[in-house]
Amino acid sequence: MKASSGSIRIAVLGAENVGKSAVTVRFLTRRFIGEYNSNTDLLYRTRFQSEDSSVCIEVLDTCSRKEFSSTDLTPTWAHSYVIIYSTCDRSSFDSARKILDSLNKLRIQGCAPILLLGNKKDLSHMREVDSDEGDRLALQYGCRHEEVSAADDYKIIRNIFQELVADAKIVQQQRATLPKKRRSSLTNVSKKLGAVFGKKDSLEKRKLSCDIIDLNTIK
Ligand code: GDP
Ligand code: MG
């Protein structure tokens, strides 16, 4: 999976059915479609216009069903992470905790901003995870926590992603000014521990398929 240079790369992770595709598509196209094909990882490329600047972004909407997913490559790929759970699915919150724990083991926090995102807030009658629990989990792992509804919220989701992109940009700029030795040691930590996400026998060597949608050519 090759990234175009200069892009801010966001990996969207989480259990199946929590709304990873719904949130991603809502952010990128303003639309809530309802049903999404979730059999493959999708990489979206687009230009993101924020208040005073424009930046190329790549958003990887991962699919948790595949035996080997691009998720295994994200430690060396992503500049930021959105970990989604459903506020009406307790087990998806446990999955989010596991992902946060894996990222924590890789010491990703300092290198890439992480957002813990509770989705399906509109289904309040089915709620299984309190907002406070999300706050506490985020505090434990030193990341941000927000709750949204991909079905109802466009502006909130856009603002949340806008802040994430801005944070990731700052981290990238800071990394660019680090001495070369320190920079490569950060990369090595990620590489060496990348196995946490998959089989030890380097998944990086595996050619993972990932459909690419370039929204610049569609819009
Ligand atoms: P993914 O497997 O994590 O990519 O989940 P999807 O994006 O495919 O969404 C799974 C299901 O949840 C679909 O039927 C969506 O329409 C639904 N869904 C996603 N987000 C929301 C939301 O915010 N509210 C409600 N009510 N349904 C949602
Ligand atoms: Mg999906």
mmCIF file with all atom_site columns, C-alpha atoms in Angstrom, residues 4-178:
data_model
loop_
_atom_site.group_PDB
_atom_site.id
_atom_site.type_symbol
_atom_site.label_atom_id
_atom_site.label_alt_id
_atom_site.label_comp_id
_atom_site.label_asym_id
_atom_site.label_entity_id
_atom_site.label_seq_id
_atom_site.pdbx_PDB_ins_code
_atom_site.Cartn_x
_atom_site.Cartn_y
_atom_site.Cartn_z
_atom_site.occupancy
_atom_site.B_iso_or_equiv
_atom_site.pdbx_formal_charge
_atom_site.auth_seq_id
_atom_site.auth_comp_id
_atom_site.auth_asym_id
_atom_site.auth_atom_id
_atom_site.pdbx_PDB_model_num
ATOM 1   C CA . SER A 1 4   ? 1.132   9.652   -1.849 1.00 0.00 ? 4   SER A CA 1
ATOM 2   C CA . SER A 1 5   ? 3.701   11.967  -0.315 1.00 0.00 ? 5   SER A CA 1
ATOM 3   C CA . GLY A 1 6   ? 2.523   14.864  1.768  1.00 0.00 ? 6   GLY A CA 1
ATOM 4   C CA . SER A 1 7   ? -0.838  13.310  2.603  1.00 0.00 ? 7   SER A CA 1
ATOM 5   C CA . ILE A 1 8   ? -2.253  13.003  6.082  1.00 0.00 ? 8   ILE A CA 1
ATOM 6   C CA . ARG A 1 9   ? -3.198  9.359   6.474  1.00 0.00 ? 9   ARG A CA 1
ATOM 7   C CA . ILE A 1 10  ? -6.031  8.342   8.784  1.00 0.00 ? 10  ILE A CA 1
ATOM 8   C CA . ALA A 1 11  ? -6.816  4.738   9.687  1.00 0.00 ? 11  ALA A CA 1
ATOM 9   C CA . VAL A 1 12  ? -10.372 3.987   10.798 1.00 0.00 ? 12  VAL A CA 1
ATOM 10  C CA . LEU A 1 13  ? -10.442 0.920   13.024 1.00 0.00 ? 13  LEU A CA 1
ATOM 11  C CA . GLY A 1 14  ? -13.002 -0.889  15.133 1.00 0.00 ? 14  GLY A CA 1
ATOM 12  C CA . ALA A 1 15  ? -15.261 -3.923  15.391 1.00 0.00 ? 15  ALA A CA 1
ATOM 13  C CA . GLU A 1 16  ? -17.656 -4.959  12.666 1.00 0.00 ? 16  GLU A CA 1
ATOM 14  C CA . ASN A 1 17  ? -20.926 -3.039  12.303 1.00 0.00 ? 17  ASN A CA 1
ATOM 15  C CA . VAL A 1 18  ? -20.006 -0.073  14.491 1.00 0.00 ? 18  VAL A CA 1
ATOM 16  C CA . GLY A 1 19  ? -20.309 2.386   11.606 1.00 0.00 ? 19  GLY A CA 1
ATOM 17  C CA . LYS A 1 20  ? -16.719 2.743   10.363 1.00 0.00 ? 20  LYS A CA 1
ATOM 18  C CA . SER A 1 21  ? -17.906 3.045   6.769  1.00 0.00 ? 21  SER A CA 1
ATOM 19  C CA . ALA A 1 22  ? -20.885 5.214   7.715  1.00 0.00 ? 22  ALA A CA 1
ATOM 20  C CA . VAL A 1 23  ? -18.692 7.709   9.607  1.00 0.00 ? 23  VAL A CA 1
ATOM 21  C CA . THR A 1 24  ? -16.025 7.725   6.866  1.00 0.00 ? 24  THR A CA 1
ATOM 22  C CA . VAL A 1 25  ? -18.529 8.257   4.059  1.00 0.00 ? 25  VAL A CA 1
ATOM 23  C CA . ARG A 1 26  ? -20.411 10.893  6.085  1.00 0.00 ? 26  ARG A CA 1
ATOM 24  C CA . PHE A 1 27  ? -17.194 12.835  6.629  1.00 0.00 ? 27  PHE A CA 1
ATOM 25  C CA . LEU A 1 28  ? -15.998 12.563  3.038  1.00 0.00 ? 28  LEU A CA 1
ATOM 26  C CA . THR A 1 29  ? -19.250 12.979  1.113  1.00 0.00 ? 29  THR A CA 1
ATOM 27  C CA . ARG A 1 30  ? -21.715 14.476  3.648  1.00 0.00 ? 30  ARG A CA 1
ATOM 28  C CA . ARG A 1 31  ? -24.038 11.558  2.952  1.00 0.00 ? 31  ARG A CA 1
ATOM 29  C CA . PHE A 1 32  ? -25.456 8.830   5.140  1.00 0.00 ? 32  PHE A CA 1
ATOM 30  C CA . ILE A 1 33  ? -26.254 5.964   2.831  1.00 0.00 ? 33  ILE A CA 1
ATOM 31  C CA . GLY A 1 34  ? -27.355 3.316   5.311  1.00 0.00 ? 34  GLY A CA 1
ATOM 32  C CA . GLU A 1 35  ? -25.820 0.154   3.907  1.00 0.00 ? 35  GLU A CA 1
ATOM 33  C CA . TYR A 1 36  ? -22.192 -0.245  2.972  1.00 0.00 ? 36  TYR A CA 1
ATOM 34  C CA . ASN A 1 37  ? -20.247 -3.041  1.365  1.00 0.00 ? 37  ASN A CA 1
ATOM 35  C CA . SER A 1 38  ? -17.868 -4.131  4.095  1.00 0.00 ? 38  SER A CA 1
ATOM 36  C CA . ASN A 1 39  ? -16.012 -6.979  2.448  1.00 0.00 ? 39  ASN A CA 1
ATOM 37  C CA . THR A 1 40  ? -12.882 -5.095  1.632  1.00 0.00 ? 40  THR A CA 1
ATOM 38  C CA . ASP A 1 41  ? -10.682 -2.320  2.965  1.00 0.00 ? 41  ASP A CA 1
ATOM 39  C CA . LEU A 1 42  ? -11.238 0.936   1.147  1.00 0.00 ? 42  LEU A CA 1
ATOM 40  C CA . LEU A 1 43  ? -8.730  3.712   0.808  1.00 0.00 ? 43  LEU A CA 1
ATOM 41  C CA . TYR A 1 44  ? -10.235 7.109   0.049  1.00 0.00 ? 44  TYR A CA 1
ATOM 42  C CA . ARG A 1 45  ? -8.077  9.907   -1.318 1.00 0.00 ? 45  ARG A CA 1
ATOM 43  C CA . THR A 1 46  ? -9.266  13.468  -1.386 1.00 0.00 ? 46  THR A CA 1
ATOM 44  C CA . ARG A 1 47  ? -8.300  17.071  -0.835 1.00 0.00 ? 47  ARG A CA 1
ATOM 45  C CA . PHE A 1 48  ? -9.633  18.420  2.432  1.00 0.00 ? 48  PHE A CA 1
ATOM 46  C CA . GLN A 1 49  ? -10.396 22.095  2.684  1.00 0.00 ? 49  GLN A CA 1
ATOM 47  C CA . SER A 1 50  ? -10.224 23.431  6.197  1.00 0.00 ? 50  SER A CA 1
ATOM 48  C CA . GLU A 1 51  ? -10.615 27.046  7.273  1.00 0.00 ? 51  GLU A CA 1
ATOM 49  C CA . ASP A 1 52  ? -7.328  28.458  6.024  1.00 0.00 ? 52  ASP A CA 1
ATOM 50  C CA . SER A 1 53  ? -5.638  25.671  4.113  1.00 0.00 ? 53  SER A CA 1
ATOM 51  C CA . SER A 1 54  ? -6.130  22.616  2.005  1.00 0.00 ? 54  SER A CA 1
ATOM 52  C CA . VAL A 1 55  ? -4.463  19.283  2.609  1.00 0.00 ? 55  VAL A CA 1
ATOM 53  C CA . CYS A 1 56  ? -4.431  15.911  0.864  1.00 0.00 ? 56  CYS A CA 1
ATOM 54  C CA . ILE A 1 57  ? -5.859  13.212  3.057  1.00 0.00 ? 57  ILE A CA 1
ATOM 55  C CA . GLU A 1 58  ? -6.117  9.456   2.770  1.00 0.00 ? 58  GLU A CA 1
ATOM 56  C CA . VAL A 1 59  ? -8.686  7.648   4.868  1.00 0.00 ? 59  VAL A CA 1
ATOM 57  C CA . LEU A 1 60  ? -8.437  3.892   5.235  1.00 0.00 ? 60  LEU A CA 1
ATOM 58  C CA . ASP A 1 61  ? -11.826 2.384   6.077  1.00 0.00 ? 61  ASP A CA 1
ATOM 59  C CA . THR A 1 62  ? -10.825 -1.030  7.357  1.00 0.00 ? 62  THR A CA 1
ATOM 60  C CA . CYS A 1 63  ? -12.886 -4.167  7.185  1.00 0.00 ? 63  CYS A CA 1
ATOM 61  C CA . SER A 1 64  ? -12.698 -6.400  10.204 1.00 0.00 ? 64  SER A CA 1
ATOM 62  C CA . ARG A 1 65  ? -13.972 -9.488  8.405  1.00 0.00 ? 65  ARG A CA 1
ATOM 63  C CA . LYS A 1 66  ? -10.863 -10.281 6.400  1.00 0.00 ? 66  LYS A CA 1
ATOM 64  C CA . GLU A 1 67  ? -8.345  -12.723 7.785  1.00 0.00 ? 67  GLU A CA 1
ATOM 65  C CA . PHE A 1 68  ? -5.522  -10.334 6.920  1.00 0.00 ? 68  PHE A CA 1
ATOM 66  C CA . SER A 1 69  ? -6.562  -6.758  6.708  1.00 0.00 ? 69  SER A CA 1
ATOM 67  C CA . SER A 1 70  ? -4.678  -3.555  6.056  1.00 0.00 ? 70  SER A CA 1
ATOM 68  C CA . THR A 1 71  ? -5.110  -2.924  9.766  1.00 0.00 ? 71  THR A CA 1
ATOM 69  C CA . ASP A 1 72  ? -1.960  -4.978  10.164 1.00 0.00 ? 72  ASP A CA 1
ATOM 70  C CA . LEU A 1 73  ? -0.039  -2.372  8.237  1.00 0.00 ? 73  LEU A CA 1
ATOM 71  C CA . THR A 1 74  ? -1.371  0.711   9.934  1.00 0.00 ? 74  THR A CA 1
ATOM 72  C CA . PRO A 1 75  ? 1.432   1.085   12.496 1.00 0.00 ? 75  PRO A CA 1
ATOM 73  C CA . THR A 1 76  ? 3.827   2.022   9.710  1.00 0.00 ? 76  THR A CA 1
ATOM 74  C CA . TRP A 1 77  ? 1.230   3.714   7.538  1.00 0.00 ? 77  TRP A CA 1
ATOM 75  C CA . ALA A 1 78  ? -1.081  5.944   9.544  1.00 0.00 ? 78  ALA A CA 1
ATOM 76  C CA . HIS A 1 79  ? -0.522  9.482   10.804 1.00 0.00 ? 79  HIS A CA 1
ATOM 77  C CA . SER A 1 80  ? -3.648  9.289   12.946 1.00 0.00 ? 80  SER A CA 1
ATOM 78  C CA . TYR A 1 81  ? -6.257  6.816   14.120 1.00 0.00 ? 81  TYR A CA 1
ATOM 79  C CA . VAL A 1 82  ? -10.000 6.856   14.603 1.00 0.00 ? 82  VAL A CA 1
ATOM 80  C CA . ILE A 1 83  ? -11.105 3.934   16.742 1.00 0.00 ? 83  ILE A CA 1
ATOM 81  C CA . ILE A 1 84  ? -14.836 3.504   16.531 1.00 0.00 ? 84  ILE A CA 1
ATOM 82  C CA . TYR A 1 85  ? -17.201 1.602   18.800 1.00 0.00 ? 85  TYR A CA 1
ATOM 83  C CA . SER A 1 86  ? -20.965 1.582   18.940 1.00 0.00 ? 86  SER A CA 1
ATOM 84  C CA . THR A 1 87  ? -22.550 3.144   22.020 1.00 0.00 ? 87  THR A CA 1
ATOM 85  C CA . CYS A 1 88  ? -25.178 0.384   21.806 1.00 0.00 ? 88  CYS A CA 1
ATOM 86  C CA . ASP A 1 89  ? -22.749 -2.531  21.597 1.00 0.00 ? 89  ASP A CA 1
ATOM 87  C CA . ARG A 1 90  ? -20.706 -3.285  24.702 1.00 0.00 ? 90  ARG A CA 1
ATOM 88  C CA . SER A 1 91  ? -18.504 -5.845  22.928 1.00 0.00 ? 91  SER A CA 1
ATOM 89  C CA . SER A 1 92  ? -17.433 -3.227  20.362 1.00 0.00 ? 92  SER A CA 1
ATOM 90  C CA . PHE A 1 93  ? -16.265 -1.041  23.260 1.00 0.00 ? 93  PHE A CA 1
ATOM 91  C CA . ASP A 1 94  ? -14.149 -3.969  24.485 1.00 0.00 ? 94  ASP A CA 1
ATOM 92  C CA . SER A 1 95  ? -12.698 -4.291  20.963 1.00 0.00 ? 95  SER A CA 1
ATOM 93  C CA . ALA A 1 96  ? -11.853 -0.585  20.978 1.00 0.00 ? 96  ALA A CA 1
ATOM 94  C CA . ARG A 1 97  ? -10.042 -1.079  24.292 1.00 0.00 ? 97  ARG A CA 1
ATOM 95  C CA . LYS A 1 98  ? -7.990  -3.912  22.756 1.00 0.00 ? 98  LYS A CA 1
ATOM 96  C CA . ILE A 1 99  ? -7.034  -1.766  19.773 1.00 0.00 ? 99  ILE A CA 1
ATOM 97  C CA . LEU A 1 100 ? -6.037  1.100   22.088 1.00 0.00 ? 100 LEU A CA 1
ATOM 98  C CA . ASP A 1 101 ? -3.976  -1.339  24.088 1.00 0.00 ? 101 ASP A CA 1
ATOM 99  C CA . SER A 1 102 ? -2.193  -2.576  20.949 1.00 0.00 ? 102 SER A CA 1
ATOM 100 C CA . LEU A 1 103 ? -1.458  0.990   19.852 1.00 0.00 ? 103 LEU A CA 1
ATOM 101 C CA . ASN A 1 104 ? -0.230  1.743   23.350 1.00 0.00 ? 104 ASN A CA 1
ATOM 102 C CA . LYS A 1 105 ? 2.197   -1.201  23.178 1.00 0.00 ? 105 LYS A CA 1
ATOM 103 C CA . LEU A 1 106 ? 3.517   0.214   19.929 1.00 0.00 ? 106 LEU A CA 1
ATOM 104 C CA . ARG A 1 107 ? 3.954   3.585   21.625 1.00 0.00 ? 107 ARG A CA 1
ATOM 105 C CA . ILE A 1 108 ? 1.911   5.155   18.841 1.00 0.00 ? 108 ILE A CA 1
ATOM 106 C CA . GLN A 1 109 ? 0.421   7.902   21.045 1.00 0.00 ? 109 GLN A CA 1
ATOM 107 C CA . GLY A 1 110 ? 3.295   10.326  20.696 1.00 0.00 ? 110 GLY A CA 1
ATOM 108 C CA . CYS A 1 111 ? 3.633   9.718   16.946 1.00 0.00 ? 111 CYS A CA 1
ATOM 109 C CA . ALA A 1 112 ? 0.025   9.815   15.798 1.00 0.00 ? 112 ALA A CA 1
ATOM 110 C CA . PRO A 1 113 ? -3.078  11.410  17.334 1.00 0.00 ? 113 PRO A CA 1
ATOM 111 C CA . ILE A 1 114 ? -5.751  8.904   18.320 1.00 0.00 ? 114 ILE A CA 1
ATOM 112 C CA . LEU A 1 115 ? -9.473  9.544   18.581 1.00 0.00 ? 115 LEU A CA 1
ATOM 113 C CA . LEU A 1 116 ? -11.851 7.191   20.370 1.00 0.00 ? 116 LEU A CA 1
ATOM 114 C CA . LEU A 1 117 ? -15.241 7.662   18.733 1.00 0.00 ? 117 LEU A CA 1
ATOM 115 C CA . GLY A 1 118 ? -18.548 6.332   20.039 1.00 0.00 ? 118 GLY A CA 1
ATOM 116 C CA . ASN A 1 119 ? -21.052 6.090   17.170 1.00 0.00 ? 119 ASN A CA 1
ATOM 117 C CA . LYS A 1 120 ? -24.851 5.517   16.942 1.00 0.00 ? 120 LYS A CA 1
ATOM 118 C CA . LYS A 1 121 ? -25.571 8.106   19.596 1.00 0.00 ? 121 LYS A CA 1
ATOM 119 C CA . ASP A 1 122 ? -29.038 8.523   18.049 1.00 0.00 ? 122 ASP A CA 1
ATOM 120 C CA . LEU A 1 123 ? -30.042 5.060   19.283 1.00 0.00 ? 123 LEU A CA 1
ATOM 121 C CA . SER A 1 124 ? -30.275 6.301   22.886 1.00 0.00 ? 124 SER A CA 1
ATOM 122 C CA . HIS A 1 125 ? -32.895 3.704   23.866 1.00 0.00 ? 125 HIS A CA 1
ATOM 123 C CA . MET A 1 126 ? -30.377 0.948   23.008 1.00 0.00 ? 126 MET A CA 1
ATOM 124 C CA . ARG A 1 127 ? -27.383 2.492   24.745 1.00 0.00 ? 127 ARG A CA 1
ATOM 125 C CA . GLU A 1 128 ? -25.013 0.017   26.434 1.00 0.00 ? 128 GLU A CA 1
ATOM 126 C CA . VAL A 1 129 ? -21.929 2.198   26.942 1.00 0.00 ? 129 VAL A CA 1
ATOM 127 C CA . ASP A 1 130 ? -22.121 5.419   28.956 1.00 0.00 ? 130 ASP A CA 1
ATOM 128 C CA . SER A 1 131 ? -20.355 8.511   27.738 1.00 0.00 ? 131 SER A CA 1
ATOM 129 C CA . ASP A 1 132 ? -18.349 8.595   30.996 1.00 0.00 ? 132 ASP A CA 1
ATOM 130 C CA . GLU A 1 133 ? -16.897 5.167   30.262 1.00 0.00 ? 133 GLU A CA 1
ATOM 131 C CA . GLY A 1 134 ? -15.607 6.424   26.922 1.00 0.00 ? 134 GLY A CA 1
ATOM 132 C CA . ASP A 1 135 ? -14.123 9.480   28.651 1.00 0.00 ? 135 ASP A CA 1
ATOM 133 C CA . ARG A 1 136 ? -12.358 7.300   31.208 1.00 0.00 ? 136 ARG A CA 1
ATOM 134 C CA . LEU A 1 137 ? -10.975 4.894   28.593 1.00 0.00 ? 137 LEU A CA 1
ATOM 135 C CA . ALA A 1 138 ? -9.656  7.790   26.523 1.00 0.00 ? 138 ALA A CA 1
ATOM 136 C CA . LEU A 1 139 ? -8.073  9.347   29.596 1.00 0.00 ? 139 LEU A CA 1
ATOM 137 C CA . GLN A 1 140 ? -6.386  6.042   30.402 1.00 0.00 ? 140 GLN A CA 1
ATOM 138 C CA . TYR A 1 141 ? -4.793  5.910   26.942 1.00 0.00 ? 141 TYR A CA 1
ATOM 139 C CA . GLY A 1 142 ? -4.153  9.633   26.547 1.00 0.00 ? 142 GLY A CA 1
ATOM 140 C CA . CYS A 1 143 ? -6.419  10.211  23.588 1.00 0.00 ? 143 CYS A CA 1
ATOM 141 C CA . ARG A 1 144 ? -9.563  12.182  22.783 1.00 0.00 ? 144 ARG A CA 1
ATOM 142 C CA . HIS A 1 145 ? -13.081 10.834  23.097 1.00 0.00 ? 145 HIS A CA 1
ATOM 143 C CA . GLU A 1 146 ? -16.200 11.986  21.262 1.00 0.00 ? 146 GLU A CA 1
ATOM 144 C CA . GLU A 1 147 ? -19.662 10.596  20.614 1.00 0.00 ? 147 GLU A CA 1
ATOM 145 C CA . VAL A 1 148 ? -21.506 11.050  17.310 1.00 0.00 ? 148 VAL A CA 1
ATOM 146 C CA . SER A 1 149 ? -24.260 9.714   15.158 1.00 0.00 ? 149 SER A CA 1
ATOM 147 C CA . ALA A 1 150 ? -23.247 9.086   11.569 1.00 0.00 ? 150 ALA A CA 1
ATOM 148 C CA . ALA A 1 151 ? -26.970 9.017   10.832 1.00 0.00 ? 151 ALA A CA 1
ATOM 149 C CA . ASP A 1 152 ? -27.643 12.511  12.243 1.00 0.00 ? 152 ASP A CA 1
ATOM 150 C CA . ASP A 1 153 ? -24.408 14.495  12.427 1.00 0.00 ? 153 ASP A CA 1
ATOM 151 C CA . TYR A 1 154 ? -22.437 15.868  9.539  1.00 0.00 ? 154 TYR A CA 1
ATOM 152 C CA . LYS A 1 155 ? -21.012 19.093  10.961 1.00 0.00 ? 155 LYS A CA 1
ATOM 153 C CA . ILE A 1 156 ? -19.877 17.509  14.213 1.00 0.00 ? 156 ILE A CA 1
ATOM 154 C CA . ILE A 1 157 ? -18.130 14.666  12.366 1.00 0.00 ? 157 ILE A CA 1
ATOM 155 C CA . ARG A 1 158 ? -16.483 17.095  9.975  1.00 0.00 ? 158 ARG A CA 1
ATOM 156 C CA . ASN A 1 159 ? -15.234 19.273  12.842 1.00 0.00 ? 159 ASN A CA 1
ATOM 157 C CA . ILE A 1 160 ? -13.868 16.264  14.703 1.00 0.00 ? 160 ILE A CA 1
ATOM 158 C CA . PHE A 1 161 ? -11.953 15.071  11.628 1.00 0.00 ? 161 PHE A CA 1
ATOM 159 C CA . GLN A 1 162 ? -10.790 18.607  10.914 1.00 0.00 ? 162 GLN A CA 1
ATOM 160 C CA . GLU A 1 163 ? -9.208  18.796  14.372 1.00 0.00 ? 163 GLU A CA 1
ATOM 161 C CA . LEU A 1 164 ? -7.666  15.363  13.947 1.00 0.00 ? 164 LEU A CA 1
ATOM 162 C CA . VAL A 1 165 ? -6.118  16.336  10.611 1.00 0.00 ? 165 VAL A CA 1
ATOM 163 C CA . ALA A 1 166 ? -4.783  19.562  12.157 1.00 0.00 ? 166 ALA A CA 1
ATOM 164 C CA . ASP A 1 167 ? -3.268  17.621  15.091 1.00 0.00 ? 167 ASP A CA 1
ATOM 165 C CA . ALA A 1 168 ? -1.735  15.030  12.751 1.00 0.00 ? 168 ALA A CA 1
ATOM 166 C CA . LYS A 1 169 ? -0.255  17.806  10.634 1.00 0.00 ? 169 LYS A CA 1
ATOM 167 C CA . ILE A 1 170 ? 1.395   19.365  13.684 1.00 0.00 ? 170 ILE A CA 1
ATOM 168 C CA . VAL A 1 171 ? 2.859   16.003  14.744 1.00 0.00 ? 171 VAL A CA 1
ATOM 169 C CA . GLN A 1 172 ? 4.178   15.423  11.220 1.00 0.00 ? 172 GLN A CA 1
ATOM 170 C CA . GLN A 1 173 ? 5.769   18.874  11.175 1.00 0.00 ? 173 GLN A CA 1
ATOM 171 C CA . GLN A 1 174 ? 7.354   18.245  14.568 1.00 0.00 ? 174 GLN A CA 1
ATOM 172 C CA . ARG A 1 175 ? 8.671   14.868  13.393 1.00 0.00 ? 175 ARG A CA 1
ATOM 173 C CA . ALA A 1 176 ? 10.156  16.475  10.302 1.00 0.00 ? 176 ALA A CA 1
ATOM 174 C CA . THR A 1 177 ? 12.226  18.767  12.518 1.00 0.00 ? 177 THR A CA 1
ATOM 175 C CA . LEU A 1 178 ? 13.504  15.916  14.734 1.00 0.00 ? 178 LEU A CA 1
#
